[in-house]
Every structure is written in C-alpha cells, then in structure tokens.
C-alpha cells in the first residue's frame, strides 16, 4: 500500500524520469549500464529522502546522478593490486633488509637535517615546519602565524636555501647568523 512518502516520490522524483534518462545518456559512456545506473540513482534518492526530504527535489535528483557517475568513474580507475606470478624467480626481494651501514647513514642524515632546522631563525623554522612537515597550505600557515602569504613564501624560500647551505655546504654554514629575519609585519630584525 503506497504511503504518503511514496506519493511524494512519484510526484516529485519519478516525474523527471525522461529528463534523467536523457541526462544519463548524454553523460554516461556505457549504454549497457544506463538502466542499472538510473535504478541506483532512484534508490539513493529514496533512501536519502526517507531521512529528510530535499527542498529542491529535481536538483537533488540530478546532483545524486552526477555524484553516482563520479563515484563509478573513480572506482573504475582504481587499479587492482594482485600478485602476478612468482617473485622469487625474478630475483625481486620483497623484504629489504637494512644493513647496519645503511641504518647508520640514514640516522646521521636525519640528525643533520634536525640540526639544520634548529639553526634556522625562529619564524623561518616555524614556516618551514608547518609547510614541509605538517603540509599546511601557504594560506593556512599565514593565518596560523598571523603573517602575509608573501612573508610565508619568503621565509620558506630562505629556510630551504639555508637548510641546503647547511646540508651541502658543511658545518661552517650557520643559518641563524647568515640572515636578518622579517618579523612578519614588514620590519627587519636581527636573527638571534
């Protein structure tokens, strides 16, 4: 027995069946999937509308169709990772045992990088850390530190240059003493 909700669905959603079919035909390249696609759109709209009816049913229907097509395209681009054949015979080592020399070399490189970061002027170090380690966008760094994006850009460029100088220029390079620091307000101040 049809409910009031079913009547709403017929009146507000199914009335657009022809337009939806044309929309899917224009936008979905696999003709053999159109019927299933349309039914899945209806199922999604029905489930979502049962929780709360949309204020613009037609727009909701077509937005749902667009999202469904996007989801299917994303899923079709996912590459399955399944082992093919025997790796033993191809001399591919799946487990890379780390030699003590390699482990020590990596540890030394990380120590030098930490030293280079510690030698940066304070504001410059904050910007490099937020951009390169925490991976915040430039705008996010500027907002967090209360400085302009241009200042973030300058600090990042200076910091990366000073780190490179320290790592590749030897112990003589001392980044903190090498530069004056911009305080973020356009004023220069001597680095500590």
PDB file of C-alpha atoms in Angstrom:
ATOM      1  CA  UNK A   1       0.000   0.000   0.000  1.00  0.00           C
ATOM      2  CA  UNK A   2       1.550   3.329  -1.058  1.00  0.00           C
ATOM      3  CA  UNK A   3       2.390   5.724   1.734  1.00  0.00           C
ATOM      4  CA  UNK A   4       2.416   9.499   1.717  1.00  0.00           C
ATOM      5  CA  UNK A   5       6.179   9.303   1.183  1.00  0.00           C
ATOM      6  CA  UNK A   6       5.729   7.043  -1.867  1.00  0.00           C
ATOM      7  CA  UNK A   7       3.229   9.521  -3.300  1.00  0.00           C
ATOM      8  CA  UNK A   8       5.762  12.310  -2.770  1.00  0.00           C
ATOM      9  CA  UNK A   9       8.455  10.224  -4.511  1.00  0.00           C
ATOM     10  CA  UNK A  10       6.239   9.628  -7.563  1.00  0.00           C
ATOM     11  CA  UNK A  11       5.082  13.254  -7.689  1.00  0.00           C
ATOM     12  CA  UNK A  12       8.491  14.919  -7.124  1.00  0.00           C
ATOM     13  CA  UNK A  13      11.086  12.425  -8.397  1.00  0.00           C
ATOM     14  CA  UNK A  14       9.661   9.920 -10.867  1.00  0.00           C
ATOM     15  CA  UNK A  15       8.027  12.736 -12.819  1.00  0.00           C
ATOM     16  CA  UNK A  16      11.569  13.587 -14.055  1.00  0.00           C
ATOM     17  CA  UNK A  17      12.268  10.072 -15.368  1.00  0.00           C
ATOM     18  CA  UNK A  18      12.542  11.112 -19.034  1.00  0.00           C
ATOM     19  CA  UNK A  19      14.861  14.032 -18.244  1.00  0.00           C
ATOM     20  CA  UNK A  20      17.001  11.786 -16.035  1.00  0.00           C
ATOM     21  CA  UNK A  21      17.247   9.145 -18.766  1.00  0.00           C
ATOM     22  CA  UNK A  22      18.404  11.771 -21.287  1.00  0.00           C
ATOM     23  CA  UNK A  23      20.870  13.236 -18.784  1.00  0.00           C
ATOM     24  CA  UNK A  24      22.402   9.808 -18.145  1.00  0.00           C
ATOM     25  CA  UNK A  25      22.566   9.015 -21.881  1.00  0.00           C
ATOM     26  CA  UNK A  26      24.439  12.264 -22.550  1.00  0.00           C
ATOM     27  CA  UNK A  27      26.869  11.843 -19.675  1.00  0.00           C
ATOM     28  CA  UNK A  28      27.497   8.120 -19.230  1.00  0.00           C
ATOM     29  CA  UNK A  29      29.533   6.375 -21.936  1.00  0.00           C
ATOM     30  CA  UNK A  30      28.444   2.788 -21.156  1.00  0.00           C
ATOM     31  CA  UNK A  31      24.956   2.392 -22.684  1.00  0.00           C
ATOM     32  CA  UNK A  32      24.511  -1.100 -21.260  1.00  0.00           C
ATOM     33  CA  UNK A  33      24.726   0.306 -17.709  1.00  0.00           C
ATOM     34  CA  UNK A  34      22.144   3.084 -18.094  1.00  0.00           C
ATOM     35  CA  UNK A  35      19.196   1.116 -16.669  1.00  0.00           C
ATOM     36  CA  UNK A  36      21.179  -0.003 -13.596  1.00  0.00           C
ATOM     37  CA  UNK A  37      22.560   3.487 -13.140  1.00  0.00           C
ATOM     38  CA  UNK A  38      19.082   5.034 -13.206  1.00  0.00           C
ATOM     39  CA  UNK A  39      17.779   2.488 -10.685  1.00  0.00           C
ATOM     40  CA  UNK A  40      20.718   3.165  -8.360  1.00  0.00           C
ATOM     41  CA  UNK A  41      20.033   6.914  -8.577  1.00  0.00           C
ATOM     42  CA  UNK A  42      16.418   6.274  -7.573  1.00  0.00           C
ATOM     43  CA  UNK A  43      17.498   4.015  -4.701  1.00  0.00           C
ATOM     44  CA  UNK A  44      19.929   6.631  -3.362  1.00  0.00           C
ATOM     45  CA  UNK A  45      17.376   9.423  -3.644  1.00  0.00           C
ATOM     46  CA  UNK A  46      14.688   7.283  -1.995  1.00  0.00           C
ATOM     47  CA  UNK A  47      16.951   6.377   0.940  1.00  0.00           C
ATOM     48  CA  UNK A  48      18.182   9.941   1.438  1.00  0.00           C
ATOM     49  CA  UNK A  49      14.704  11.470   1.117  1.00  0.00           C
ATOM     50  CA  UNK A  50      13.352   8.984   3.655  1.00  0.00           C
ATOM     51  CA  UNK A  51      15.726  10.524   6.216  1.00  0.00           C
ATOM     52  CA  UNK A  52      14.855  14.095   5.212  1.00  0.00           C
ATOM     53  CA  UNK A  53      13.077  15.400   2.173  1.00  0.00           C
ATOM     54  CA  UNK A  54      15.103  17.730  -0.026  1.00  0.00           C
ATOM     55  CA  UNK A  55      13.802  21.258  -0.554  1.00  0.00           C
ATOM     56  CA  UNK A  56      14.603  21.101  -4.295  1.00  0.00           C
ATOM     57  CA  UNK A  57      13.772  17.515  -5.354  1.00  0.00           C
ATOM     58  CA  UNK A  58      14.677  17.877  -9.048  1.00  0.00           C
ATOM     59  CA  UNK A  59      18.074  19.426  -8.270  1.00  0.00           C
ATOM     60  CA  UNK A  60      18.666  16.734  -5.645  1.00  0.00           C
ATOM     61  CA  UNK A  61      17.858  14.018  -8.197  1.00  0.00           C
ATOM     62  CA  UNK A  62      20.329  15.327 -10.781  1.00  0.00           C
ATOM     63  CA  UNK A  63      23.019  16.035  -8.183  1.00  0.00           C
ATOM     64  CA  UNK A  64      22.668  12.468  -6.946  1.00  0.00           C
ATOM     65  CA  UNK A  65      23.011  11.196 -10.519  1.00  0.00           C
ATOM     66  CA  UNK A  66      26.144  13.293 -11.053  1.00  0.00           C
ATOM     67  CA  UNK A  67      27.690  12.062  -7.789  1.00  0.00           C
ATOM     68  CA  UNK A  68      26.890   8.452  -8.642  1.00  0.00           C
ATOM     69  CA  UNK A  69      28.585   8.771 -12.044  1.00  0.00           C
ATOM     70  CA  UNK A  70      31.608  10.363 -10.377  1.00  0.00           C
ATOM     71  CA  UNK A  71      31.785   7.525  -7.838  1.00  0.00           C
ATOM     72  CA  UNK A  72      31.609   4.908 -10.567  1.00  0.00           C
ATOM     73  CA  UNK A  73      34.314   6.623 -12.602  1.00  0.00           C
ATOM     74  CA  UNK A  74      36.580   6.782  -9.542  1.00  0.00           C
ATOM     75  CA  UNK A  75      36.023   3.104  -8.816  1.00  0.00           C
ATOM     76  CA  UNK A  76      36.744   2.167 -12.421  1.00  0.00           C
ATOM     77  CA  UNK A  77      40.130   3.920 -12.227  1.00  0.00           C
ATOM     78  CA  UNK A  78      41.268   2.006  -9.152  1.00  0.00           C
ATOM     79  CA  UNK A  79      43.937  -0.466 -10.151  1.00  0.00           C
ATOM     80  CA  UNK A  80      43.711  -3.850  -8.551  1.00  0.00           C
ATOM     81  CA  UNK A  81      46.890  -4.885  -6.786  1.00  0.00           C
ATOM     82  CA  UNK A  82      47.148  -8.612  -7.078  1.00  0.00           C
ATOM     83  CA  UNK A  83      50.373 -10.593  -7.148  1.00  0.00           C
ATOM     84  CA  UNK A  84      51.108 -11.928 -10.575  1.00  0.00           C
ATOM     85  CA  UNK A  85      53.380 -14.900 -10.828  1.00  0.00           C
ATOM     86  CA  UNK A  86      56.294 -15.862  -8.667  1.00  0.00           C
ATOM     87  CA  UNK A  87      58.580 -13.073  -7.491  1.00  0.00           C
ATOM     88  CA  UNK A  88      61.282 -15.473  -6.356  1.00  0.00           C
ATOM     89  CA  UNK A  89      62.227 -16.371  -9.913  1.00  0.00           C
ATOM     90  CA  UNK A  90      62.577 -12.734 -10.966  1.00  0.00           C
ATOM     91  CA  UNK A  91      65.165 -12.037  -8.250  1.00  0.00           C
ATOM     92  CA  UNK A  92      62.972  -9.347  -6.712  1.00  0.00           C
ATOM     93  CA  UNK A  93      63.472  -9.079  -2.977  1.00  0.00           C
ATOM     94  CA  UNK A  94      60.225  -8.258  -1.254  1.00  0.00           C
ATOM     95  CA  UNK A  95      61.854  -7.631   2.109  1.00  0.00           C
ATOM     96  CA  UNK A  96      64.682  -5.122   2.019  1.00  0.00           C
ATOM     97  CA  UNK A  97      66.890  -5.905   4.953  1.00  0.00           C
ATOM     98  CA  UNK A  98      68.504  -2.748   6.209  1.00  0.00           C
ATOM     99  CA  UNK A  99      72.216  -3.103   6.712  1.00  0.00           C
ATOM    100  CA  UNK A 100      73.803  -1.502   9.778  1.00  0.00           C
ATOM    101  CA  UNK A 101      75.675   0.895   7.478  1.00  0.00           C
ATOM    102  CA  UNK A 102      72.501   1.998   5.736  1.00  0.00           C
ATOM    103  CA  UNK A 103      70.669   2.406   9.042  1.00  0.00           C
ATOM    104  CA  UNK A 104      73.519   4.497  10.478  1.00  0.00           C
ATOM    105  CA  UNK A 105      73.733   6.639   7.321  1.00  0.00           C
ATOM    106  CA  UNK A 106      70.036   7.388   7.460  1.00  0.00           C
ATOM    107  CA  UNK A 107      70.259   8.216  11.153  1.00  0.00           C
ATOM    108  CA  UNK A 108      73.140  10.614  10.504  1.00  0.00           C
ATOM    109  CA  UNK A 109      71.254  12.301   7.661  1.00  0.00           C
ATOM    110  CA  UNK A 110      68.215  12.825   9.917  1.00  0.00           C
ATOM    111  CA  UNK A 111      70.451  14.224  12.665  1.00  0.00           C
ATOM    112  CA  UNK A 112      71.999  16.721  10.208  1.00  0.00           C
ATOM    113  CA  UNK A 113      68.531  17.737   8.990  1.00  0.00           C
ATOM    114  CA  UNK A 114      67.369  18.286  12.579  1.00  0.00           C
ATOM    115  CA  UNK A 115      70.492  20.385  13.231  1.00  0.00           C
ATOM    116  CA  UNK A 116      69.807  22.451  10.102  1.00  0.00           C
ATOM    117  CA  UNK A 117      66.214  23.060  11.232  1.00  0.00           C
ATOM    118  CA  UNK A 118      67.364  24.010  14.745  1.00  0.00           C
ATOM    119  CA  UNK A 119      69.752  26.609  13.329  1.00  0.00           C
ATOM    120  CA  UNK A 120      67.051  28.454  11.380  1.00  0.00           C
ATOM    121  CA  UNK A 121      65.677  31.724  12.753  1.00  0.00           C
ATOM    122  CA  UNK A 122      62.563  31.054  14.843  1.00  0.00           C
ATOM    123  CA  UNK A 123      59.900  32.373  12.443  1.00  0.00           C
ATOM    124  CA  UNK A 124      61.647  30.810   9.461  1.00  0.00           C
ATOM    125  CA  UNK A 125      61.777  27.426  11.263  1.00  0.00           C
ATOM    126  CA  UNK A 126      58.047  27.668  12.107  1.00  0.00           C
ATOM    127  CA  UNK A 127      57.149  28.336   8.476  1.00  0.00           C
ATOM    128  CA  UNK A 128      59.343  25.505   7.137  1.00  0.00           C
ATOM    129  CA  UNK A 129      57.941  23.103   9.725  1.00  0.00           C
ATOM    130  CA  UNK A 130      54.293  23.978   9.014  1.00  0.00           C
ATOM    131  CA  UNK A 131      54.702  23.864   5.212  1.00  0.00           C
ATOM    132  CA  UNK A 132      57.051  20.898   4.776  1.00  0.00           C
ATOM    133  CA  UNK A 133      56.357  18.678   7.777  1.00  0.00           C
ATOM    134  CA  UNK A 134      52.732  19.391   8.665  1.00  0.00           C
ATOM    135  CA  UNK A 135      51.975  20.085   4.970  1.00  0.00           C
ATOM    136  CA  UNK A 136      49.717  23.066   5.647  1.00  0.00           C
ATOM    137  CA  UNK A 137      48.869  25.202   2.607  1.00  0.00           C
ATOM    138  CA  UNK A 138      50.587  28.565   2.347  1.00  0.00           C
ATOM    139  CA  UNK A 139      47.375  30.367   3.263  1.00  0.00           C
ATOM    140  CA  UNK A 140      46.928  28.149   6.336  1.00  0.00           C
ATOM    141  CA  UNK A 141      50.461  28.908   7.527  1.00  0.00           C
ATOM    142  CA  UNK A 142      49.875  32.643   7.039  1.00  0.00           C
ATOM    143  CA  UNK A 143      46.625  32.511   9.039  1.00  0.00           C
ATOM    144  CA  UNK A 144      48.116  30.433  11.847  1.00  0.00           C
ATOM    145  CA  UNK A 145      51.152  32.690  12.254  1.00  0.00           C
ATOM    146  CA  UNK A 146      49.333  35.964  11.577  1.00  0.00           C
ATOM    147  CA  UNK A 147      51.595  36.959   8.685  1.00  0.00           C
ATOM    148  CA  UNK A 148      51.029  37.568   4.980  1.00  0.00           C
ATOM    149  CA  UNK A 149      51.273  34.806   2.391  1.00  0.00           C
ATOM    150  CA  UNK A 150      54.113  36.719   0.748  1.00  0.00           C
ATOM    151  CA  UNK A 151      56.036  36.618   4.047  1.00  0.00           C
ATOM    152  CA  UNK A 152      55.379  32.864   4.296  1.00  0.00           C
ATOM    153  CA  UNK A 153      56.766  32.472   0.782  1.00  0.00           C
ATOM    154  CA  UNK A 154      59.900  34.472   1.665  1.00  0.00           C
ATOM    155  CA  UNK A 155      60.511  32.565   4.911  1.00  0.00           C
ATOM    156  CA  UNK A 156      60.054  29.229   3.144  1.00  0.00           C
ATOM    157  CA  UNK A 157      62.464  30.138   0.346  1.00  0.00           C
ATOM    158  CA  UNK A 158      65.016  31.448   2.849  1.00  0.00           C
ATOM    159  CA  UNK A 159      64.619  28.414   5.097  1.00  0.00           C
ATOM    160  CA  UNK A 160      65.034  25.906   2.288  1.00  0.00           C
ATOM    161  CA  UNK A 161      68.087  27.770   0.996  1.00  0.00           C
ATOM    162  CA  UNK A 162      69.664  27.873   4.474  1.00  0.00           C
ATOM    163  CA  UNK A 163      68.963  24.187   5.065  1.00  0.00           C
ATOM    164  CA  UNK A 164      70.521  23.316   1.709  1.00  0.00           C
ATOM    165  CA  UNK A 165      73.544  25.503   2.534  1.00  0.00           C
ATOM    166  CA  UNK A 166      73.930  23.727   5.860  1.00  0.00           C
ATOM    167  CA  UNK A 167      73.482  20.218   4.462  1.00  0.00           C
ATOM    168  CA  UNK A 168      75.625  20.668   1.361  1.00  0.00           C
ATOM    169  CA  UNK A 169      77.911  23.492   2.442  1.00  0.00           C
ATOM    170  CA  UNK A 170      79.377  21.864   5.534  1.00  0.00           C
ATOM    171  CA  UNK A 171      79.404  22.781   9.210  1.00  0.00           C
ATOM    172  CA  UNK A 172      80.703  26.296   8.506  1.00  0.00           C
ATOM    173  CA  UNK A 173      77.280  27.425   7.319  1.00  0.00           C
ATOM    174  CA  UNK A 174      75.362  28.764  10.306  1.00  0.00           C
ATOM    175  CA  UNK A 175      71.876  29.760   9.063  1.00  0.00           C
ATOM    176  CA  UNK A 176      70.830  31.807  12.063  1.00  0.00           C
ATOM    177  CA  UNK A 177      73.770  34.146  11.773  1.00  0.00           C
ATOM    178  CA  UNK A 178      73.617  34.331   7.996  1.00  0.00           C
ATOM    179  CA  UNK A 179      70.381  36.312   7.671  1.00  0.00           C
ATOM    180  CA  UNK A 180      68.268  39.032   9.160  1.00  0.00           C
ATOM    181  CA  UNK A 181      64.716  37.939   9.854  1.00  0.00           C
ATOM    182  CA  UNK A 182      61.475  39.573   8.723  1.00  0.00           C
ATOM    183  CA  UNK A 183      59.118  39.731  11.721  1.00  0.00           C
ATOM    184  CA  UNK A 184      56.035  39.240   9.526  1.00  0.00           C
ATOM    185  CA  UNK A 185      54.985  42.876   9.738  1.00  0.00           C
ATOM    186  CA  UNK A 186      57.414  44.070   7.079  1.00  0.00           C
ATOM    187  CA  UNK A 187      60.055  45.104   9.671  1.00  0.00           C
ATOM    188  CA  UNK A 188      63.521  43.572   9.722  1.00  0.00           C
ATOM    189  CA  UNK A 189      65.012  42.326  12.936  1.00  0.00           C
ATOM    190  CA  UNK A 190      68.372  40.798  13.652  1.00  0.00           C
ATOM    191  CA  UNK A 191      68.292  36.990  13.938  1.00  0.00           C
ATOM    192  CA  UNK A 192      69.234  35.501  17.316  1.00  0.00           C
TER     193      UNK A 192
END
